[in-house]
Structure formats: structure tokens, C-alpha cells
Tab-separated table of C-alpha atoms in Angstrom:
chain	number	residue	atom	x	y	z
H	1	MET	CA	-26.899	-105.626	-1.426
H	2	GLY	CA	-29.082	-107.661	-3.776
H	3	ARG	CA	-28.731	-105.429	-6.811
H	4	TRP	CA	-25.009	-104.968	-6.287
H	5	ASN	CA	-24.513	-108.724	-6.016
H	6	SER	CA	-26.509	-109.339	-9.178
H	7	ARG	CA	-24.465	-106.767	-11.107
H	8	TRP	CA	-21.177	-108.335	-10.044
H	9	ARG	CA	-22.458	-111.832	-10.806
H	10	GLY	CA	-23.309	-110.570	-14.274
H	11	ILE	CA	-19.769	-109.320	-14.717
H	12	ARG	CA	-18.240	-112.574	-13.505
H	13	GLY	CA	-20.572	-114.852	-15.420
H	14	CYS	CA	-17.897	-116.550	-17.534
H	15	GLU	CA	-15.691	-118.973	-15.625
H	16	LYS	CA	-13.136	-119.286	-18.449
H	17	GLN	CA	-11.985	-115.670	-18.186
H	18	THR	CA	-9.918	-113.993	-15.518
H	19	GLU	CA	-11.683	-111.398	-13.397
H	20	TRP	CA	-9.769	-108.644	-15.203
H	21	GLU	CA	-10.844	-109.959	-18.615
H	22	GLU	CA	-14.462	-110.226	-17.537
H	23	ILE	CA	-14.651	-106.677	-16.186
H	24	ARG	CA	-12.728	-105.303	-19.148
H	25	ALA	CA	-15.151	-106.981	-21.542
H	26	VAL	CA	-18.089	-105.326	-19.822
H	27	THR	CA	-16.413	-101.921	-19.927
H	28	VAL	CA	-15.599	-102.231	-23.624
H	29	GLY	CA	-19.208	-103.182	-24.284
H	30	VAL	CA	-20.486	-100.175	-22.374
H	31	LYS	CA	-18.159	-97.857	-24.260
H	32	LYS	CA	-19.265	-99.256	-27.607
H	33	HIS	CA	-22.880	-98.647	-26.628
H	34	PHE	CA	-22.177	-94.969	-26.090
H	35	GLU	CA	-20.016	-94.679	-29.219
H	36	THR	CA	-23.011	-95.033	-31.494
H	37	LYS	CA	-24.119	-92.726	-34.270
H	38	ARG	CA	-27.139	-91.839	-32.170
H	39	VAL	CA	-24.963	-90.252	-29.470
H	40	VAL	CA	-22.193	-88.605	-31.465
H	41	ILE	CA	-23.958	-87.682	-34.692
H	42	ASP	CA	-27.684	-87.438	-33.994
H	43	LYS	CA	-27.327	-85.868	-30.549
H	44	CYS	CA	-24.241	-83.709	-31.126
H	45	SER	CA	-24.386	-82.752	-34.806
H	46	ALA	CA	-24.671	-79.004	-34.144
H	47	VAL	CA	-21.278	-78.839	-32.421
H	48	PHE	CA	-19.512	-79.940	-35.618
H	49	GLY	CA	-20.818	-76.989	-37.624
H	50	GLY	CA	-18.067	-74.822	-39.118
H	51	LEU	CA	-15.255	-77.217	-38.237
H	52	GLU	CA	-12.726	-77.956	-40.965
H	53	SER	CA	-10.708	-80.536	-39.050
H	54	LEU	CA	-11.105	-82.886	-36.087
H	55	VAL	CA	-8.867	-85.351	-34.250
H	56	ASP	CA	-10.474	-88.263	-32.402
H	57	VAL	CA	-7.954	-88.918	-29.624
H	58	GLY	CA	-7.934	-92.525	-28.489
H	59	GLY	CA	-10.367	-93.239	-31.299
H	60	GLY	CA	-9.477	-96.921	-31.654
H	61	THR	CA	-10.329	-98.352	-35.051
H	62	GLY	CA	-12.333	-95.259	-35.961
H	63	THR	CA	-15.956	-96.305	-35.527
H	64	VAL	CA	-17.063	-92.829	-34.484
H	65	ALA	CA	-14.609	-90.933	-36.680
H	66	LYS	CA	-15.932	-92.795	-39.724
H	67	ALA	CA	-19.481	-91.757	-38.869
H	68	ILE	CA	-18.383	-88.136	-38.457
H	69	ALA	CA	-16.391	-88.198	-41.704
H	70	ASP	CA	-19.381	-89.596	-43.588
H	71	ALA	CA	-21.778	-87.063	-42.065
H	72	PHE	CA	-19.454	-84.110	-42.728
H	73	PRO	CA	-17.572	-84.846	-45.977
H	74	SER	CA	-15.861	-81.434	-46.011
H	75	MET	CA	-14.263	-82.054	-42.600
H	76	GLU	CA	-10.804	-83.618	-42.379
H	77	CYS	CA	-10.961	-86.293	-39.670
H	78	THR	CA	-8.007	-87.985	-37.987
H	79	VAL	CA	-7.913	-90.894	-35.560
H	80	LEU	CA	-5.035	-90.811	-33.076
H	81	ASP	CA	-4.291	-93.980	-31.140
H	82	LEU	CA	-1.371	-96.230	-30.282
H	83	PRO	CA	0.466	-97.592	-33.347
H	84	HIS	CA	-0.593	-101.204	-32.824
H	85	VAL	CA	-4.235	-100.125	-32.491
H	86	VAL	CA	-4.428	-98.248	-35.794
H	87	ALA	CA	-2.121	-100.590	-37.722
H	88	GLY	CA	-3.877	-101.821	-40.847
H	89	SER	CA	-6.790	-99.394	-40.553
H	90	GLU	CA	-7.911	-98.033	-43.901
H	91	GLY	CA	-8.747	-94.366	-44.236
H	92	SER	CA	-10.818	-92.551	-46.831
H	93	LYS	CA	-10.885	-89.235	-48.663
H	94	ASN	CA	-11.404	-87.289	-45.435
H	95	LEU	CA	-10.317	-89.814	-42.800
H	96	LYS	CA	-6.804	-90.856	-41.823
H	97	TYR	CA	-5.109	-92.722	-38.981
H	98	ILE	CA	-2.029	-91.684	-37.016
H	99	GLY	CA	-0.159	-93.857	-34.552
H	100	GLY	CA	1.092	-91.893	-31.574
H	101	ASP	CA	0.905	-91.083	-27.877
H	102	MET	CA	-1.630	-88.529	-26.621
H	103	PHE	CA	0.681	-87.735	-23.702
H	104	GLU	CA	3.377	-86.602	-26.144
H	105	VAL	CA	1.642	-84.776	-28.975
H	106	VAL	CA	-1.824	-84.353	-30.495
H	107	PRO	CA	-2.067	-83.330	-34.181
H	108	PRO	CA	-3.365	-79.771	-34.734
H	109	ALA	CA	-7.055	-79.401	-35.581
H	110	ASP	CA	-10.064	-77.144	-35.123
H	111	ALA	CA	-11.484	-79.593	-32.601
H	112	ILE	CA	-10.301	-82.507	-30.490
H	113	LEU	CA	-12.716	-85.286	-29.536
H	114	LEU	CA	-12.202	-87.257	-26.319
H	115	LYS	CA	-14.957	-89.803	-25.837
H	116	TRP	CA	-14.820	-91.925	-22.695
H	117	ILE	CA	-11.068	-91.355	-22.391
H	118	LEU	CA	-10.398	-89.130	-19.389
H	119	HIS	CA	-12.267	-91.224	-16.845
H	120	ASP	CA	-9.572	-93.884	-17.360
H	121	TRP	CA	-6.886	-91.573	-15.957
H	122	ASN	CA	-6.074	-89.813	-12.692
H	123	ASP	CA	-6.206	-86.022	-12.372
H	124	GLU	CA	-2.534	-85.405	-13.105
H	125	GLU	CA	-2.649	-87.558	-16.232
H	126	CYS	CA	-5.858	-85.871	-17.407
H	127	VAL	CA	-4.255	-82.443	-17.106
H	128	LYS	CA	-1.329	-83.637	-19.249
H	129	ILE	CA	-3.688	-84.942	-21.931
H	130	LEU	CA	-5.755	-81.752	-21.876
H	131	ARG	CA	-2.657	-79.573	-22.204
H	132	ARG	CA	-1.637	-81.489	-25.320
H	133	CYS	CA	-5.148	-80.994	-26.683
H	134	LYS	CA	-4.986	-77.265	-25.931
H	135	GLU	CA	-1.721	-77.014	-27.848
H	136	ALA	CA	-3.368	-78.752	-30.802
H	137	ILE	CA	-6.342	-76.375	-31.037
H	138	THR	CA	-4.327	-73.179	-30.549
H	139	SER	CA	-1.561	-73.792	-33.084
H	140	ASN	CA	-1.172	-71.269	-35.916
H	141	ASP	CA	-3.066	-68.648	-33.872
H	142	LYS	CA	-6.273	-70.681	-34.057
H	143	LYS	CA	-8.691	-71.049	-31.166
H	144	GLY	CA	-10.640	-74.257	-31.472
H	145	LYS	CA	-12.273	-76.414	-28.833
H	146	VAL	CA	-12.017	-79.754	-27.097
H	147	MET	CA	-15.155	-81.900	-27.103
H	148	ILE	CA	-15.472	-84.434	-24.308
H	149	ILE	CA	-18.121	-87.143	-23.983
H	150	GLU	CA	-18.236	-88.468	-20.429
H	151	MET	CA	-20.476	-89.079	-17.451
H	152	ILE	CA	-20.893	-86.140	-15.086
H	153	VAL	CA	-21.752	-87.387	-11.632
H	154	GLN	CA	-24.818	-85.538	-10.379
H	155	ASN	CA	-26.326	-84.971	-6.980
H	156	GLN	CA	-29.381	-87.146	-7.531
H	157	LYS	CA	-32.642	-86.905	-5.636
H	158	GLU	CA	-32.815	-89.234	-2.675
H	159	ASP	CA	-35.533	-91.324	-4.313
H	160	ASP	CA	-33.561	-91.731	-7.569
H	161	LYS	CA	-31.842	-94.874	-6.325
H	162	GLU	CA	-31.290	-96.393	-9.771
H	163	SER	CA	-29.267	-93.410	-11.040
H	164	ILE	CA	-27.263	-93.218	-7.828
H	165	GLU	CA	-26.484	-96.938	-7.966
H	166	THR	CA	-25.516	-96.791	-11.645
H	167	GLN	CA	-23.133	-93.889	-11.078
H	168	LEU	CA	-21.537	-95.633	-8.111
H	169	PHE	CA	-21.211	-98.842	-10.128
H	170	PHE	CA	-19.379	-97.069	-12.953
H	171	ASP	CA	-17.109	-95.264	-10.502
H	172	ILE	CA	-16.124	-98.513	-8.780
H	173	LEU	CA	-15.664	-100.270	-12.128
H	174	ILE	CA	-13.263	-97.579	-13.324
H	175	MET	CA	-11.305	-97.666	-10.069
H	176	VAL	CA	-10.998	-101.455	-10.344
H	177	LEU	CA	-9.772	-101.341	-13.933
H	178	VAL	CA	-7.522	-98.300	-13.986
H	179	THR	CA	-6.425	-95.301	-11.921
H	180	GLY	CA	-9.247	-93.064	-13.076
H	181	LYS	CA	-12.676	-92.159	-11.752
H	182	GLU	CA	-16.016	-90.643	-12.671
H	183	ARG	CA	-16.201	-86.918	-11.860
H	184	ASN	CA	-18.758	-84.278	-10.945
H	185	GLU	CA	-18.855	-80.847	-12.604
H	186	LYS	CA	-16.631	-79.214	-9.988
H	187	GLN	CA	-13.961	-81.873	-10.493
H	188	TRP	CA	-14.159	-81.544	-14.280
H	189	ALA	CA	-13.869	-77.753	-14.065
H	190	LYS	CA	-10.722	-78.016	-11.950
H	191	LEU	CA	-9.092	-80.217	-14.591
H	192	PHE	CA	-9.952	-77.739	-17.352
H	193	PHE	CA	-8.647	-74.693	-15.503
H	194	ASP	CA	-5.513	-76.508	-14.304
H	195	ALA	CA	-4.792	-77.354	-17.957
H	196	GLY	CA	-5.066	-73.691	-18.956
H	197	PHE	CA	-8.564	-73.541	-20.430
H	198	SER	CA	-10.786	-70.526	-19.765
H	199	ASP	CA	-14.359	-71.766	-20.162
H	200	TYR	CA	-16.565	-74.781	-20.783
H	201	LYS	CA	-20.146	-75.695	-21.689
H	202	ILE	CA	-22.046	-78.833	-20.686
H	203	THR	CA	-24.875	-80.349	-22.739
H	204	HIS	CA	-26.720	-83.459	-21.571
H	205	ILE	CA	-27.083	-85.842	-24.514
H	206	LEU	CA	-28.287	-89.310	-23.505
H	207	GLY	CA	-28.731	-91.287	-20.319
H	208	LEU	CA	-25.886	-90.453	-17.947
H	209	SER	CA	-23.627	-89.127	-20.711
H	210	SER	CA	-22.930	-85.466	-21.442
H	211	LEU	CA	-21.013	-83.439	-24.009
H	212	ILE	CA	-18.519	-80.945	-22.575
H	213	GLU	CA	-17.137	-78.280	-24.913
H	214	VAL	CA	-13.939	-76.771	-23.504
H	215	TYR	CA	-12.441	-73.513	-24.776
H	216	PRO	CA	-8.896	-72.071	-24.520
């Protein structure tokens, strides 16, 4: 229990915050770590080839979308997030912001990017989000793809205690914060097929994170 106790003490290190605020702060920090140029651009640059448009769903203030727009100036990039999140955000020649609800509609594009989004939601909610994404990439007779950056829980070797503990820690953290969970490949595949997709491809990119390309 020593390592688990030390991890939770690290989360609860600030006495002036509520437990929710402390855990949320850690989660936001972890997400920002994975939303770096190294992960999305340097590790995934090949998947953007040939794309004319992309929507970053739940993209916040556009940290990653800006990096993509700068790296691929001919691509039209859009950040979709709640109106109060994108309010005041300044776009550029090939970057714009749209306030909206991913459960209602996702703007049409060649590709949809979901980075560290779906693990916040339960299976039913994920299927709803994915169906909206499928509608977006198949409008006007197009067949694009959905790109997902998430952890894929693996069956680790018995002696790989650090990886097992880290995966369990993230899973518990997500369950504490929201209704979601970390998923293994079988669980991810079920979501994709339930949402009407026909195929997917997984590429390991960094640490415990992977890129999943999902096709209609």
C-alpha cells in the first residue's frame, strides 16, 4: 500500500483546496502533459497527411489545434468546445473556434480529433459522441476518420508492476472524477462498432498513450 498511499498524499498535498479541486488539478496537469507537440505533431504527423480539414472536439483553448494549424498551414482547423470555454479565443488564417455541444452536433471535416475525451464518459455517452463524429466525417459523401488519443489498458507482464499500478491509478482517478473509465482494446472496439464504425487501427505513440484511427 506504500506506493498507493504516496500517490494519494501527492494528490491531496494542498490543504486549501477541496478534494475534488485537488484531484481535478492533477488530472488537468496530466492531460496537458500529453497534449504536447511531441505527442500530437512529432509522433503522429503522418496521420495528418492529405487532410484538408480537422475538428478538435473538446479542444479547450486550442493548444493542440494551434500546433497542428501551424504545422499544416493548408489544413483548415476548428476547435469545438463549450461556448464559455472558447469565448474570447483568437483564431488565425486556418484556425477557428466554435462554441457548441459535441452531443448535439460536430462540424463536418475530413478528420475529427478526440484527445483524452472519451475516458471521461460512460459507454452510452461515448457511443453518442462517436455517432456525432461519424456523421461529421461522412457528410457530403466523404469518408474521413476519427483520431483518438487515449490510454489502452494492456495485459501487462506480472513483473511489470509499475505499469499495472499506473493504469489502475488512472482508472480509479477517472472513476472518482467522472462516470468514465480507462478501457482495453476489446472495450474500445465495442464502442466503435456500436457507433456504426467498421474498422480501426491502433498505434502506440508515447508512454501509456496510443493513437486510434477509426473508420466508417
